[in-house]
PDB file of C-alpha atoms and ligand atoms in Angstrom:
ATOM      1  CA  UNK A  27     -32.720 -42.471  67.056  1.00  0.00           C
ATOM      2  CA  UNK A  28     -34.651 -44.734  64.495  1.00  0.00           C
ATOM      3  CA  UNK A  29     -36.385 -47.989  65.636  1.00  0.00           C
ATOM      4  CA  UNK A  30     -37.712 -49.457  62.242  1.00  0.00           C
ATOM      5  CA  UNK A  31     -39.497 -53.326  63.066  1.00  0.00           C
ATOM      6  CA  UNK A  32     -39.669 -55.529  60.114  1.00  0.00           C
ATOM      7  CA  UNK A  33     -42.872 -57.863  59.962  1.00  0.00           C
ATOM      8  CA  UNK A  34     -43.955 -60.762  58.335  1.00  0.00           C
ATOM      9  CA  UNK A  35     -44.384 -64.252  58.394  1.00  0.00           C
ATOM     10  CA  UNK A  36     -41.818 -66.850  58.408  1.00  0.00           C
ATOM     11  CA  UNK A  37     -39.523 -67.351  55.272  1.00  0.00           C
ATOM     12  CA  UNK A  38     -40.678 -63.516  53.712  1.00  0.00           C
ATOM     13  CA  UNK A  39     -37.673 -61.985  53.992  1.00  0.00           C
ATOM     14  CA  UNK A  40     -37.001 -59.946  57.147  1.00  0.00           C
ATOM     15  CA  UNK A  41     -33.600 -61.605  58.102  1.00  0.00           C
ATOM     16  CA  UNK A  42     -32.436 -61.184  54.419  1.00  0.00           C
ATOM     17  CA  UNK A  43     -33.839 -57.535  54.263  1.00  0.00           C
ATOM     18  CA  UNK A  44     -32.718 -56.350  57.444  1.00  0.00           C
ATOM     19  CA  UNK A  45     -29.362 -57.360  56.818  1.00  0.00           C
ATOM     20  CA  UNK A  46     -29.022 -55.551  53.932  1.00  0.00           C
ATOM     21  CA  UNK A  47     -30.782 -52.801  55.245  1.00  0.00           C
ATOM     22  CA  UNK A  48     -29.042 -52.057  58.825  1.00  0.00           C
ATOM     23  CA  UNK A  49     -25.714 -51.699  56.690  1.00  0.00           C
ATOM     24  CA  UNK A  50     -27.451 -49.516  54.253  1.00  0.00           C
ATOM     25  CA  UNK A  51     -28.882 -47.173  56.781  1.00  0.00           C
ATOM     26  CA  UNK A  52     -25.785 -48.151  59.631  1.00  0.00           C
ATOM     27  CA  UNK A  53     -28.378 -49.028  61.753  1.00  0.00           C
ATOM     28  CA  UNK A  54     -28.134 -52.063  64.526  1.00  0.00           C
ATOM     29  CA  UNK A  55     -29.788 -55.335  63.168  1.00  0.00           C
ATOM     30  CA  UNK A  56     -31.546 -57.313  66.015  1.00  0.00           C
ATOM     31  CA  UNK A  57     -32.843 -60.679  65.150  1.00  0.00           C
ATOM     32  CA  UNK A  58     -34.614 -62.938  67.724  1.00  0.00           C
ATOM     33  CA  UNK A  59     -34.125 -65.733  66.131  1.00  0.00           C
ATOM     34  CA  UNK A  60     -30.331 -65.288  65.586  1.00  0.00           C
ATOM     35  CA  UNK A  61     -30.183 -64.449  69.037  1.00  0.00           C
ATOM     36  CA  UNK A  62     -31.647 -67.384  69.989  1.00  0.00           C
ATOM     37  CA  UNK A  63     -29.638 -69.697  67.674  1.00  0.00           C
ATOM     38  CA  UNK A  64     -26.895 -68.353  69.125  1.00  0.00           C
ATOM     39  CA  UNK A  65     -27.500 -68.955  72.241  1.00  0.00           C
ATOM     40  CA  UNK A  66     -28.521 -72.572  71.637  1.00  0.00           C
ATOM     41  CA  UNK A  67     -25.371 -73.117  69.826  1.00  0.00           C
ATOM     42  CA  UNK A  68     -23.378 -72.225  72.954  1.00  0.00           C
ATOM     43  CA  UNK A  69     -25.704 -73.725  75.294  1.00  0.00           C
ATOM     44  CA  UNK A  70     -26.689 -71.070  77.462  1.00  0.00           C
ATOM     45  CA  UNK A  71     -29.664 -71.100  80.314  1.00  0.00           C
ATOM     46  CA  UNK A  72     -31.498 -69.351  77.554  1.00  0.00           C
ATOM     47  CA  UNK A  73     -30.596 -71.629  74.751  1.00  0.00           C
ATOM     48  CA  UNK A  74     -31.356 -74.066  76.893  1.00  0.00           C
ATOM     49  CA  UNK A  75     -34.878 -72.656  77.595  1.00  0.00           C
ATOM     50  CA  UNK A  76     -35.935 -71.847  74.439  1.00  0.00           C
ATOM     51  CA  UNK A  77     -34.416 -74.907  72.648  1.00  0.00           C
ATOM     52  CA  UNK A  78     -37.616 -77.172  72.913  1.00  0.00           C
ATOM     53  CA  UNK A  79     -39.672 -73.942  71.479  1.00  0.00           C
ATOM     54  CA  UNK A  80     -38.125 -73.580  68.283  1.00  0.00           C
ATOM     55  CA  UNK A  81     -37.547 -76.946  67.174  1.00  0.00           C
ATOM     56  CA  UNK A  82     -40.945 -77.759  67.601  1.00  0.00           C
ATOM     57  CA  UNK A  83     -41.734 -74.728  65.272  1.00  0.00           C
ATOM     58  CA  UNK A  84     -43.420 -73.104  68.270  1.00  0.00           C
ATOM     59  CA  UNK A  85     -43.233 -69.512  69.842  1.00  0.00           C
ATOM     60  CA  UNK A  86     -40.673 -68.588  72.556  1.00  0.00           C
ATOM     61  CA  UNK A  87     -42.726 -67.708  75.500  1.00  0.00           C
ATOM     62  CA  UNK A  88     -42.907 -63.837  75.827  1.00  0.00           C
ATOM     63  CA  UNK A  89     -40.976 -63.562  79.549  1.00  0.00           C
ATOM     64  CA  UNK A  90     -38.048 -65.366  78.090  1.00  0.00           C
ATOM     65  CA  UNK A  91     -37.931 -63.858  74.922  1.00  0.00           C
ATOM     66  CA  UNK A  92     -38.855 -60.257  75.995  1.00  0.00           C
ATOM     67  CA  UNK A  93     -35.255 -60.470  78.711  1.00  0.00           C
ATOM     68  CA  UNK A  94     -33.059 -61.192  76.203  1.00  0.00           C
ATOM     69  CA  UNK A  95     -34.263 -58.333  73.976  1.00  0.00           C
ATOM     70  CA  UNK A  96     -34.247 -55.670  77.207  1.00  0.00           C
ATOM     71  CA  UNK A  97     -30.174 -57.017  77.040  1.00  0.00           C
ATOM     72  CA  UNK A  98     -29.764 -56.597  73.394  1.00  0.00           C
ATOM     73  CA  UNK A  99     -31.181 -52.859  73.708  1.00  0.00           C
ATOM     74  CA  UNK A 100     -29.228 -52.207  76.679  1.00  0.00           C
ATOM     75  CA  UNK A 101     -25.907 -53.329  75.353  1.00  0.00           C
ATOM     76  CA  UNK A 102     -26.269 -51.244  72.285  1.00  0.00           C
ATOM     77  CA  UNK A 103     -27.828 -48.487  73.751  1.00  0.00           C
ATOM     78  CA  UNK A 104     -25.208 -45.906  71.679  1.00  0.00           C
ATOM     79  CA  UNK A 105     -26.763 -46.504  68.843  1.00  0.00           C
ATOM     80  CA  UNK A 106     -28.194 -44.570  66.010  1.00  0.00           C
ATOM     81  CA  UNK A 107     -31.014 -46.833  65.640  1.00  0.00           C
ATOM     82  CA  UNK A 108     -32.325 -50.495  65.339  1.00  0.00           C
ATOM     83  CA  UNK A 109     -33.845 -52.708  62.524  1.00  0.00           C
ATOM     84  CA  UNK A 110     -35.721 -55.132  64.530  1.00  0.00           C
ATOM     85  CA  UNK A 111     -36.473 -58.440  63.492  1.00  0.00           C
ATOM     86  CA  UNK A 112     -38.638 -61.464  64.854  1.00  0.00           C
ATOM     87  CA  UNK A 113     -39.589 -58.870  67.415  1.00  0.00           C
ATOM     88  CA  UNK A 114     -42.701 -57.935  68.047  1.00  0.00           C
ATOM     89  CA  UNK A 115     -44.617 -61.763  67.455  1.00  0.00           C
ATOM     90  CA  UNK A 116     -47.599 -61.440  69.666  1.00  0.00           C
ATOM     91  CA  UNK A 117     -49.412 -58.353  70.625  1.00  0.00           C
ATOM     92  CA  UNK A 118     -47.960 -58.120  74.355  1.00  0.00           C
ATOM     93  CA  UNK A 119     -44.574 -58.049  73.241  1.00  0.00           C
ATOM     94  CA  UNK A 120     -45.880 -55.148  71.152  1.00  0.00           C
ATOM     95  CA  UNK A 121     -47.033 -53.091  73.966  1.00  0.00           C
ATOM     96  CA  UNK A 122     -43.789 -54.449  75.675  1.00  0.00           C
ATOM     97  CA  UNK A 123     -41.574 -53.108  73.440  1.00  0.00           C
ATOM     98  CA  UNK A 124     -43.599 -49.306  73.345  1.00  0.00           C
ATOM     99  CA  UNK A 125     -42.863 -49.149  76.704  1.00  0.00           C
ATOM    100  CA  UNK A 126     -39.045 -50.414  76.732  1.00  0.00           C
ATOM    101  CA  UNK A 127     -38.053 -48.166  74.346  1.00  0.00           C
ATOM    102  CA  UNK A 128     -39.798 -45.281  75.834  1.00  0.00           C
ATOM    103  CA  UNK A 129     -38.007 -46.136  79.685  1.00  0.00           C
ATOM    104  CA  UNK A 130     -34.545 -46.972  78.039  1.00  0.00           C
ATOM    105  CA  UNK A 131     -34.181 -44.517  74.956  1.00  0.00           C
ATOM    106  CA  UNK A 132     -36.860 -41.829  75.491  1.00  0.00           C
ATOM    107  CA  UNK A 133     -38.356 -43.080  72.126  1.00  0.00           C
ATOM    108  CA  UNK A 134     -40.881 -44.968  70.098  1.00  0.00           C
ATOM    109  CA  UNK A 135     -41.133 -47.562  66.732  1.00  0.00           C
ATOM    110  CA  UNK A 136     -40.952 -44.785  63.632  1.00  0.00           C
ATOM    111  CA  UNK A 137     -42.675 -47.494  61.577  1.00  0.00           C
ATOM    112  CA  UNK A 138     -43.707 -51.201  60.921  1.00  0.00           C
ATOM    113  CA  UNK A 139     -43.052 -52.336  57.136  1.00  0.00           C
ATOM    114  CA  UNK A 140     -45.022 -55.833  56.920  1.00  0.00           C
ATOM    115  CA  UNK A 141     -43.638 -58.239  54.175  1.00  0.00           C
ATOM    116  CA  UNK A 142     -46.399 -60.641  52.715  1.00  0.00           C
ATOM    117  CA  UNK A 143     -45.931 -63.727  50.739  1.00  0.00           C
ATOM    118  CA  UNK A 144     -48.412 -66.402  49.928  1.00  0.00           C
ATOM    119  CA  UNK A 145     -47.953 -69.837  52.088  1.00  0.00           C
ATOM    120  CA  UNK A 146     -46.927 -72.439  49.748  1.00  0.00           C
ATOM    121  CA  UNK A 147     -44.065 -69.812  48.567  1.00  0.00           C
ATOM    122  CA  UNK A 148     -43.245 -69.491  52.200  1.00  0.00           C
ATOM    123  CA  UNK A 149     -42.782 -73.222  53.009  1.00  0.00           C
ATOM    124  CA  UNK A 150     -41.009 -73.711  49.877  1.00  0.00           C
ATOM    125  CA  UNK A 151     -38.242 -70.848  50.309  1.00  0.00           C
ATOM    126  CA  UNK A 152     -38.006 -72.327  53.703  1.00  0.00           C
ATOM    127  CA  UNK A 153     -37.109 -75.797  52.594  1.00  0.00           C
ATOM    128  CA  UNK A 154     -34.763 -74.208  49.985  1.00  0.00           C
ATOM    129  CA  UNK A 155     -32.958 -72.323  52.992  1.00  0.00           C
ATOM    130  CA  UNK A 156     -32.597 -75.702  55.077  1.00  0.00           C
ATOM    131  CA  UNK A 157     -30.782 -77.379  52.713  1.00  0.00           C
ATOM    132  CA  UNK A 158     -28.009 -74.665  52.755  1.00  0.00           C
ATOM    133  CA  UNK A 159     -28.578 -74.306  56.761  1.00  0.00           C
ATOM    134  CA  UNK A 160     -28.424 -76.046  60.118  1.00  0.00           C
ATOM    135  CA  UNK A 161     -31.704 -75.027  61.190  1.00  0.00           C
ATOM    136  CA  UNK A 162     -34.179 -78.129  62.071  1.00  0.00           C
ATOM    137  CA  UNK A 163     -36.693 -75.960  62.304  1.00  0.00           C
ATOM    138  CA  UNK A 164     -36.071 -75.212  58.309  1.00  0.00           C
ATOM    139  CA  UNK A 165     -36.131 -78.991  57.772  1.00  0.00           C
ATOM    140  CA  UNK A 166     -39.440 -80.388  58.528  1.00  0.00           C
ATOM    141  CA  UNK A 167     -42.389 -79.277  56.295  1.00  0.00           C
ATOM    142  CA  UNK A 168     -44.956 -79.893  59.122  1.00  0.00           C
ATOM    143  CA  UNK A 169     -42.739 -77.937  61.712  1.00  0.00           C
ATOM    144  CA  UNK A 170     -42.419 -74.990  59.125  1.00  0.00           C
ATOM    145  CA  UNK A 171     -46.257 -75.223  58.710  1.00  0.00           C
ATOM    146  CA  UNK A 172     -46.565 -74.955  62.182  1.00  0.00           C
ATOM    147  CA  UNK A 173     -44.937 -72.118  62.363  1.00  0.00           C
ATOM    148  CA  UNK A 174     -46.704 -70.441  59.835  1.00  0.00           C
ATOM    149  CA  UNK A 175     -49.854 -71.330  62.054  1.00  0.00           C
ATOM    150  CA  UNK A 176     -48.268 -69.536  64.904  1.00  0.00           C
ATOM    151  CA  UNK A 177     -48.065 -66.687  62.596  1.00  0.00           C
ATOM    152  CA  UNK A 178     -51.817 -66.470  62.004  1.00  0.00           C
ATOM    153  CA  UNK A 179     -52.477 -67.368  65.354  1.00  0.00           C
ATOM    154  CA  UNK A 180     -50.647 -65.267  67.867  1.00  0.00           C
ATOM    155  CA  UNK A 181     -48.512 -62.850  65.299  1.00  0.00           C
ATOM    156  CA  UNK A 182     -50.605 -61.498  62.896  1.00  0.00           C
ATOM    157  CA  UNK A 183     -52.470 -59.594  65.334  1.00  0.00           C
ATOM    158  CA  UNK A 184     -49.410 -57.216  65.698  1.00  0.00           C
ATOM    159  CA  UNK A 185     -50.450 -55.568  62.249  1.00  0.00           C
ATOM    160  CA  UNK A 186     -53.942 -54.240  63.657  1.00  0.00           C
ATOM    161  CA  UNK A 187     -51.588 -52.785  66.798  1.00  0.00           C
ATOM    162  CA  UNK A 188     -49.660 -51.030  64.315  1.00  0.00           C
ATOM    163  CA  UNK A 189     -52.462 -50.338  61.787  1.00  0.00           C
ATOM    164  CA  UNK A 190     -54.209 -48.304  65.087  1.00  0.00           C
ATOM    165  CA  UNK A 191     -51.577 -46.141  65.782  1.00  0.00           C
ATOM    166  CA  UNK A 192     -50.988 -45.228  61.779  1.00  0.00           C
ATOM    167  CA  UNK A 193     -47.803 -47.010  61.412  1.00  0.00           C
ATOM    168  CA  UNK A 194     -48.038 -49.902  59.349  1.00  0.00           C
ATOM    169  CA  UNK A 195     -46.527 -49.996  55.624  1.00  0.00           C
ATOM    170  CA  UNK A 196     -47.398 -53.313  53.935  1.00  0.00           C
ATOM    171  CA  UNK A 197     -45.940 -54.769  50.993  1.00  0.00           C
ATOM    172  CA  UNK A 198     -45.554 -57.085  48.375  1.00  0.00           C
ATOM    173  CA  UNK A 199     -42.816 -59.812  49.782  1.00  0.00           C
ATOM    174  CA  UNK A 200     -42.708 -62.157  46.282  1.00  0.00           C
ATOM    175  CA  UNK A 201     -40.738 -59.482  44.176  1.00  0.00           C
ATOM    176  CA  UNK A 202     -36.781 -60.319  44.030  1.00  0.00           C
ATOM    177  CA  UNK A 203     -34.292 -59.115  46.884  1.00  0.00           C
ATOM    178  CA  UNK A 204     -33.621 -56.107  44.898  1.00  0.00           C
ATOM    179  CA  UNK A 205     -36.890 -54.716  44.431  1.00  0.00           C
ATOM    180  CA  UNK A 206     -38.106 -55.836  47.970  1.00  0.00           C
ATOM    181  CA  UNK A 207     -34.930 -53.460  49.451  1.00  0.00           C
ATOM    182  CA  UNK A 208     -35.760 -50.513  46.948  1.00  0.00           C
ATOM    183  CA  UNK A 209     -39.582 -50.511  48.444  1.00  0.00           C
ATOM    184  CA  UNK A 210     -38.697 -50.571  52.302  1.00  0.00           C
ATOM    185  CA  UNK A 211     -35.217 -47.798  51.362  1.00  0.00           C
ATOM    186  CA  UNK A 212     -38.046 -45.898  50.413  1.00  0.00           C
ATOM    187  CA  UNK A 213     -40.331 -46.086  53.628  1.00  0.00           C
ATOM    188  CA  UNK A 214     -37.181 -45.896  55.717  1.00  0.00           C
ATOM    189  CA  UNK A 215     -36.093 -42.871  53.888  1.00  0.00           C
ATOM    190  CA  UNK A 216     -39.144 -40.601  55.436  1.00  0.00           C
ATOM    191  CA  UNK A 217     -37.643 -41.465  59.259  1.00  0.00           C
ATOM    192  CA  UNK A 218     -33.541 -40.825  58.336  1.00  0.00           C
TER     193      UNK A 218
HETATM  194  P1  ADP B 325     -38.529 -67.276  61.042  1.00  0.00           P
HETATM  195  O1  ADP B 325     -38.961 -65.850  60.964  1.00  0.00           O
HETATM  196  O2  ADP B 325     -38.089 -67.830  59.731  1.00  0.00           O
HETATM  197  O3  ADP B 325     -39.495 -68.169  61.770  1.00  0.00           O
HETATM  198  P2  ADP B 325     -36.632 -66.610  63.140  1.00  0.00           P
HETATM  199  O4  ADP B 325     -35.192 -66.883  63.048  1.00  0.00           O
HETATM  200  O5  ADP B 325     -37.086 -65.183  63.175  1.00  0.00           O
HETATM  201  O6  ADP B 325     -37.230 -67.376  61.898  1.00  0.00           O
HETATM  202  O7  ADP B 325     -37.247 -67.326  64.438  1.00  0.00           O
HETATM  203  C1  ADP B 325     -37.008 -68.680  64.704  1.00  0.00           C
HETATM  204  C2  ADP B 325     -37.787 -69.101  65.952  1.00  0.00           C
HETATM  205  O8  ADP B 325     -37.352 -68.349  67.112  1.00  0.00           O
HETATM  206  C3  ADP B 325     -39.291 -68.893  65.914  1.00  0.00           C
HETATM  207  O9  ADP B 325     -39.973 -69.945  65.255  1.00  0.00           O
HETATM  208  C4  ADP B 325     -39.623 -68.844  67.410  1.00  0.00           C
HETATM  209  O10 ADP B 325     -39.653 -70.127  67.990  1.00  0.00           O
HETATM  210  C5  ADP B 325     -38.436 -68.123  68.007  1.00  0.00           C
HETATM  211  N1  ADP B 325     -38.676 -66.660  68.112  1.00  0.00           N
HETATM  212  C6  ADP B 325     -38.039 -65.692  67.416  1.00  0.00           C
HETATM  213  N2  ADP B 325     -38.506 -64.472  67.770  1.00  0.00           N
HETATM  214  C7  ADP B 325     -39.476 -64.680  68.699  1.00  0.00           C
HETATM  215  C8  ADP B 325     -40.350 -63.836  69.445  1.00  0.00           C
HETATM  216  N3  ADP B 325     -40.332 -62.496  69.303  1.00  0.00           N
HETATM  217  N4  ADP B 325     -41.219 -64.414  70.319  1.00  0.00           N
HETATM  218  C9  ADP B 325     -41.253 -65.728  70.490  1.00  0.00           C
HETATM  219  N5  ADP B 325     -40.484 -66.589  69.818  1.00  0.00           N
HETATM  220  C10 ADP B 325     -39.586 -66.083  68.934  1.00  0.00           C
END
């Protein structure tokens, strides 16, 4: 089994990447944040929860966010493997997930490949994205910045977690969609 997390900050990629990439490599794509939205949209107790969170451009608190992933795992437990994305975002749902995976699938993250992109490029490709999307946390330049801050703030620390245990790749986000897939097939390629 593979268990490949995608990292980075808001708007560099990871949704578009691990899209492309879980059908590439037929592994299972799990997005927090598409998990959430969906919940929202069909107004779940979770949804419900984690509503006020995201629309205010803030992080989901761990206990919340952490049950719905231990689900997600569970109910695609046959598997070959997972792309994760949006998951881990602060250090204790790093040490979180090590331990999930090792009680539920006798296994551990193969590797993290961290997608950077300057700010200003981020908060522009996010307003790009909003006008083609729903999302009101896409809308709002001071929410998106916000988010961004929660990126530096509680996220980025994930990368040193990583960088410890000699599993972080990092790499240039700003190239196009093409490129950006060709340099994480790559990475993934040494784990298939
Ligand atoms: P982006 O990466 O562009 O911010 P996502 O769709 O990954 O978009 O996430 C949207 C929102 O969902 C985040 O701003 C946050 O509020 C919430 N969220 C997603 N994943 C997590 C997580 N692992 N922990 C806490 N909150 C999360």
């Amino acid at each position: 089994m593979n268990i490949i997390v995608l990292f980075g900050p808001p708007g560099s990629g990871k949704g578009t990447q691990a899209k492309i990439l879980s059908e590439k490599f037929h592994l299972e794509h799990i997005s927090t944040g598409d998990l959430f939205r969906y919940n929202i949209k069909n107004n779940t107790k979770l949804g419900q929860e984690a509503q006020s969170y995201i629309n205010k451009g803030n992080l989901v608190p761990d206990e919340l966010t952490t049950e719905m992933l231990i689900d997600e795992l569970r109910r695609n437990s046959s598997q070959k493997g997972f792309i994760l994305d949006g998951y881990p975002r602060t250090k204790s749902q790093a040490e979180t997930l090590d331990k999930l995976l090792n009680t539920i699938f006798r296994t551990q993250v193969d590797v993290t490949l961290a997608l950077y992109v300057k700010d200003e490029i981020l908060v522009k490709r996010i307003l790009k994205r909003s006008e083609a999307s729903e999302r009101l946390d896409d809308a709002d330049e001071s929410i998106i910045r916000n988010r961004i801050n929660e990126y530096y703030e509680k996220t980025a620390v994930v990368s040193n977690y990583y960088k410890q245990q000699h599993k972080l790749v990092e790499l240039d986000g700003e190239g196009n969609i093409e490129e950006i897939t060709a340099a994480l097939s790559k990475e993934i390629e040494k784990f298939i």
